[in-house]
Amino acid sequence: MTTVAAQALPTENAVEDALMRSIRIPPRPSLLVDLQRELAQSDPSPRQIARIIASDVGMSGALLKLANSPFFGAARKAKSVEQAINFLGINQCASLLTGLLARQAIDGKESDLTTFWEISSRRAQALVFTSRKLRVAPPDIAHTFGLFCDIGVPLLMDRFADYGDTYQQACNDASGMFTAIEDRRYSTNHAAIGCLLARNWGLSPDVSWAILLHHDYRVLDDDATDDAIRSLVALSLLAEKGIQRLHNEHSSFEWEKGGESACRHLGLTEDETDDLLEELNETFYTER
């Protein structure tokens, strides 16, 4: 464990252990267990994976819609789940399915999470796009991280009535670490909760560590941290900047805190960053 990662982990004590137990972490869906079991085989069967997905009609339709999105660059349109798997590959389809299952597991509470899922979907799309362009992370890992990096937000919203106010304060903090306000109020934060869910769901260790560290931009200059984790954190900043451009938002406190370090880690000049974000925006508009 690196120094930065160790500092990001919650301190273990009785109060915080009790708090963590009071936050409902959805159990790993049985469909995901079946999928991961097949993926763990020495030669996973696309046909068997298609059968698993096809057992849920809604999931099949949602997967096809996502698979035919311009962000995944398929030259042909998939007309069946098995075609989607063949066009995109097993790992990318598994990533898409995992995100859909997360929405099923967490939706249905009193809070309206439509905007949350829209932003998560945009972020995941942007991470797929930039990871392919820069070739710094597998697209399926980037996609999963994009969907799950803020997954702790709705869980804390469900646990604490005042979390919406806390979240807004953190968004408007121009200098402090985003998770610091959460830590002061609740002795935990959405990154730590999201990391816990990712581990419980058997997601990639790179994804769970990147979730934990995605607001701690010190990690971008920490050579002791795996490059794969640092790249995901850097890509998440690019993705957020791209989403803000799409909505004509010109200022970003998170970009001001970590953008320079992210570009340095990814080897991007200012002009190259602008060109990449412009191309990302064009792809967003194509999908609309």
Coordinates of C-alpha atoms in Angstrom, one line a residue:
M1 CA 0.0 0.0 0.0
T2 CA 1.4 3.4 -0.9
T3 CA 1.6 6.3 1.5
V4 CA -1.2 8.3 -0.2
A5 CA -3.5 5.2 -0.3
A6 CA -2.8 4.5 3.4
Q7 CA -3.8 8.1 4.3
A8 CA -7.0 7.8 2.3
L9 CA -8.2 4.7 4.1
P10 CA -10.6 5.3 7.0
T11 CA -9.1 4.9 10.4
E12 CA -10.3 1.8 12.1
N13 CA -12.1 2.4 15.4
A14 CA -15.3 1.3 17.1
V15 CA -17.2 4.5 16.1
E16 CA -16.4 4.3 12.5
D17 CA -16.9 0.5 12.3
A18 CA -20.4 1.0 13.7
L19 CA -21.1 3.8 11.2
M20 CA -19.9 1.7 8.3
R21 CA -22.2 -1.1 9.4
S22 CA -25.1 1.4 9.4
I23 CA -24.6 2.3 5.7
R24 CA -26.4 -0.1 3.5
I25 CA -24.0 -1.6 0.9
P26 CA -26.1 -3.5 -1.6
P27 CA -25.1 -7.2 -1.9
R28 CA -23.5 -8.4 -5.1
P29 CA -26.4 -9.2 -7.5
S30 CA -26.8 -12.9 -8.4
L31 CA -26.6 -12.1 -12.1
L32 CA -23.2 -10.5 -11.5
V33 CA -22.0 -13.6 -9.5
D34 CA -23.0 -15.8 -12.4
L35 CA -21.3 -13.6 -14.9
Q36 CA -18.1 -13.3 -12.9
R37 CA -18.0 -17.1 -12.4
E38 CA -18.1 -17.6 -16.2
L39 CA -15.5 -14.9 -16.7
A40 CA -13.2 -16.7 -14.3
Q41 CA -13.2 -19.8 -16.5
S42 CA -10.0 -20.5 -18.5
D43 CA -12.0 -20.0 -21.8
P44 CA -15.2 -18.0 -21.1
S45 CA -18.0 -18.8 -23.4
P46 CA -19.7 -15.8 -25.2
R47 CA -22.7 -18.0 -25.7
Q48 CA -23.0 -18.8 -22.0
I49 CA -22.5 -15.1 -21.1
A50 CA -25.3 -14.2 -23.6
R51 CA -27.6 -16.7 -21.9
I52 CA -26.9 -15.1 -18.5
I53 CA -27.6 -11.7 -19.8
A54 CA -30.7 -12.8 -21.8
S55 CA -32.3 -14.2 -18.6
D56 CA -33.2 -10.5 -17.9
V57 CA -35.2 -8.9 -20.7
G58 CA -34.7 -5.4 -19.5
M59 CA -30.9 -6.0 -19.1
S60 CA -30.7 -7.3 -22.6
G61 CA -32.3 -4.3 -24.1
A62 CA -30.3 -1.8 -22.1
L63 CA -27.1 -3.7 -23.0
L64 CA -27.9 -3.5 -26.8
K65 CA -28.6 0.2 -26.5
L66 CA -25.3 0.9 -24.8
A67 CA -23.4 -1.4 -27.2
N68 CA -24.7 0.6 -30.2
S69 CA -23.6 3.9 -28.7
P70 CA -21.0 5.8 -30.8
F71 CA -18.7 5.8 -27.7
F72 CA -18.0 2.1 -28.3
G73 CA -17.1 2.6 -32.0
A74 CA -18.9 -0.4 -33.4
A75 CA -18.9 -0.3 -37.2
R76 CA -22.0 -2.4 -37.2
K77 CA -25.2 -2.4 -35.2
A78 CA -25.6 -5.3 -32.8
K79 CA -29.1 -6.9 -33.1
S80 CA -28.7 -9.5 -30.4
V81 CA -26.9 -9.9 -27.1
E82 CA -24.5 -12.4 -28.6
Q83 CA -23.7 -10.0 -31.5
A84 CA -23.0 -7.3 -28.9
I85 CA -20.6 -9.6 -27.1
N86 CA -18.8 -10.5 -30.4
F87 CA -18.5 -6.9 -31.5
L88 CA -17.4 -5.4 -28.2
G89 CA -15.7 -8.3 -26.4
I90 CA -16.5 -10.2 -23.3
N91 CA -14.9 -7.8 -20.8
Q92 CA -16.5 -4.6 -22.2
C93 CA -20.0 -6.3 -22.1
A94 CA -19.3 -7.4 -18.6
S95 CA -18.5 -3.8 -17.6
L96 CA -21.7 -2.5 -19.2
L97 CA -23.7 -5.2 -17.4
T98 CA -22.1 -4.4 -14.1
G99 CA -23.1 -0.8 -14.4
L100 CA -26.7 -1.7 -15.2
L101 CA -26.8 -4.0 -12.2
A102 CA -25.5 -1.2 -10.0
R103 CA -28.4 1.1 -11.1
Q104 CA -30.9 -1.7 -10.4
A105 CA -29.4 -2.3 -6.9
I106 CA -29.3 1.3 -5.8
D107 CA -32.4 2.8 -7.5
G108 CA -35.8 2.7 -6.0
K109 CA -35.2 4.8 -2.9
E110 CA -37.0 8.1 -2.1
S111 CA -34.3 10.2 -3.7
D112 CA -34.5 10.9 -7.5
L113 CA -31.2 9.6 -8.9
T114 CA -31.9 10.3 -12.6
T115 CA -29.3 13.1 -12.7
F116 CA -26.8 11.1 -10.8
W117 CA -27.0 8.2 -13.3
E118 CA -26.9 10.5 -16.3
I119 CA -23.7 12.0 -15.1
S120 CA -22.2 8.6 -14.2
S121 CA -23.1 7.4 -17.6
R122 CA -21.5 10.4 -19.3
R123 CA -18.4 10.0 -17.2
A124 CA -18.1 6.3 -18.1
Q125 CA -18.5 7.2 -21.8
A126 CA -15.8 9.9 -21.5
L127 CA -13.4 7.5 -19.8
V128 CA -13.9 4.9 -22.5
F129 CA -13.2 7.6 -25.2
T130 CA -10.1 9.1 -23.5
S131 CA -8.7 5.7 -22.5
R132 CA -8.9 4.5 -26.1
K133 CA -7.4 7.7 -27.5
L134 CA -4.5 7.8 -25.0
R135 CA -4.1 4.1 -24.6
V136 CA -3.4 4.3 -20.9
A137 CA -6.1 2.0 -19.5
P138 CA -8.3 -0.9 -20.8
P139 CA -11.6 0.6 -21.9
D140 CA -13.7 -1.9 -19.8
I141 CA -11.8 -1.0 -16.7
A142 CA -12.1 2.7 -17.5
H143 CA -15.8 2.3 -18.1
T144 CA -16.4 0.4 -14.8
F145 CA -14.4 3.0 -12.8
G146 CA -16.4 5.9 -14.5
L147 CA -19.7 4.4 -13.4
F148 CA -18.6 3.5 -9.9
C149 CA -16.3 6.3 -8.8
D150 CA -19.2 8.3 -7.2
I151 CA -21.3 5.3 -6.2
G152 CA -20.9 6.1 -2.6
V153 CA -22.9 9.4 -3.1
P154 CA -26.4 7.8 -3.2
L155 CA -25.5 5.5 -0.4
L156 CA -24.6 8.4 1.9
M157 CA -27.6 10.3 0.7
D158 CA -29.8 7.5 1.8
R159 CA -28.0 7.3 5.2
F160 CA -27.8 11.0 6.1
A161 CA -30.7 13.5 5.6
D162 CA -28.3 16.5 5.3
Y163 CA -25.9 14.8 2.9
G164 CA -27.2 16.9 -0.1
D165 CA -26.0 20.1 1.7
T166 CA -22.7 18.5 2.5
Y167 CA -22.2 17.4 -1.1
Q168 CA -22.9 21.0 -2.4
Q169 CA -20.4 22.4 0.1
A170 CA -17.8 20.0 -1.1
C171 CA -18.5 20.9 -4.7
N172 CA -18.0 24.6 -3.9
D173 CA -14.8 24.2 -1.9
A174 CA -12.2 25.9 -4.0
S175 CA -9.1 24.7 -2.2
G176 CA -9.8 21.7 0.2
M177 CA -10.0 18.0 -0.7
F178 CA -13.5 17.2 -1.8
T179 CA -13.9 14.4 0.7
A180 CA -12.6 16.4 3.7
I181 CA -16.0 18.0 4.5
E182 CA -17.6 14.5 4.4
D183 CA -15.0 13.1 6.7
R184 CA -15.5 15.9 9.2
R185 CA -19.3 15.4 9.3
Y186 CA -19.6 11.7 9.0
S187 CA -16.2 10.2 9.7
T188 CA -16.3 8.6 6.3
N189 CA -16.7 9.8 2.7
H190 CA -18.2 8.7 -0.6
A191 CA -14.9 7.5 -2.0
A192 CA -14.3 5.1 0.9
I193 CA -17.9 3.8 0.7
G194 CA -17.6 3.3 -3.0
C195 CA -14.3 1.5 -2.6
L196 CA -16.0 -0.9 -0.1
L197 CA -18.8 -1.6 -2.5
A198 CA -16.4 -2.3 -5.4
R199 CA -14.5 -4.8 -3.2
N200 CA -17.7 -6.5 -2.1
W201 CA -18.8 -6.8 -5.7
G202 CA -15.6 -8.3 -6.8
L203 CA -14.5 -5.5 -9.1
S204 CA -10.9 -5.0 -10.3
P205 CA -8.5 -3.9 -7.5
D206 CA -7.4 -1.1 -9.9
V207 CA -11.1 0.1 -9.9
S208 CA -11.5 -0.1 -6.1
W209 CA -8.2 1.7 -5.4
A210 CA -9.0 4.4 -8.0
I211 CA -12.4 5.0 -6.5
L212 CA -10.8 5.5 -3.0
L213 CA -8.2 7.9 -4.4
H214 CA -10.1 9.8 -7.1
H215 CA -10.3 13.1 -5.2
D216 CA -6.8 12.8 -3.7
Y217 CA -4.7 14.4 -6.4
R218 CA -1.5 13.9 -4.5
V219 CA -1.6 10.4 -5.9
L220 CA -0.9 11.7 -9.5
D221 CA 2.6 12.6 -8.4
D222 CA 3.1 9.6 -6.2
D223 CA 5.5 7.2 -8.1
A224 CA 4.8 4.5 -5.4
T225 CA 1.2 4.2 -6.6
D226 CA 0.5 1.9 -9.6
D227 CA 0.5 3.7 -12.9
A228 CA -2.9 2.1 -13.8
I229 CA -4.5 3.7 -10.7
R230 CA -3.0 7.1 -11.3
S231 CA -4.1 7.0 -15.0
L232 CA -7.7 6.3 -14.0
V233 CA -7.7 9.2 -11.5
A234 CA -6.2 11.5 -14.2
L235 CA -8.8 10.3 -16.8
S236 CA -11.6 11.0 -14.4
L237 CA -10.5 14.7 -14.2
L238 CA -10.5 14.9 -18.0
A239 CA -14.0 13.3 -18.1
E240 CA -15.4 15.8 -15.6
K241 CA -13.9 18.7 -17.5
G242 CA -15.5 17.4 -20.7
I243 CA -18.9 17.0 -19.1
Q244 CA -18.7 20.5 -17.8
R245 CA -17.9 21.8 -21.3
L246 CA -20.9 20.0 -22.6
H247 CA -23.1 21.9 -20.1
N248 CA -21.3 25.2 -20.9
E249 CA -19.8 25.4 -17.4
H250 CA -16.4 27.1 -17.7
S251 CA -15.0 26.9 -14.2
S252 CA -14.1 23.7 -12.3
F253 CA -12.7 23.7 -8.8
E254 CA -11.6 20.0 -9.2
W255 CA -9.8 20.8 -12.4
E256 CA -8.1 23.7 -10.8
K257 CA -7.0 21.4 -8.0
G258 CA -5.8 18.5 -10.1
G259 CA -5.9 19.3 -13.8
E260 CA -2.3 20.3 -14.2
S261 CA -1.1 17.1 -12.4
A262 CA -3.5 15.0 -14.5
C263 CA -2.2 16.4 -17.8
R264 CA 1.4 16.0 -16.6
H265 CA 0.8 12.3 -15.7
L266 CA -0.9 11.7 -19.1
G267 CA 1.8 13.5 -21.0
L268 CA -0.7 16.1 -22.5
T269 CA 0.2 19.7 -23.4
E270 CA -2.5 22.4 -22.9
D271 CA -3.3 22.4 -26.6
E272 CA -3.5 18.6 -26.8
T273 CA -5.9 18.6 -23.8
D274 CA -8.1 21.2 -25.5
D275 CA -8.1 19.2 -28.7
L276 CA -9.0 16.0 -26.9
L277 CA -11.8 17.7 -24.9
E278 CA -13.2 19.2 -28.1
E279 CA -13.2 15.8 -29.8
L280 CA -14.9 14.3 -26.8
N281 CA -17.6 17.0 -26.9
E282 CA -18.2 16.3 -30.6
T283 CA -18.8 12.6 -29.7
F284 CA -21.2 13.6 -26.9
Y285 CA -23.2 15.7 -29.4
T286 CA -23.2 12.8 -32.0
E287 CA -24.9 10.6 -29.4
R288 CA -27.7 13.1 -28.6

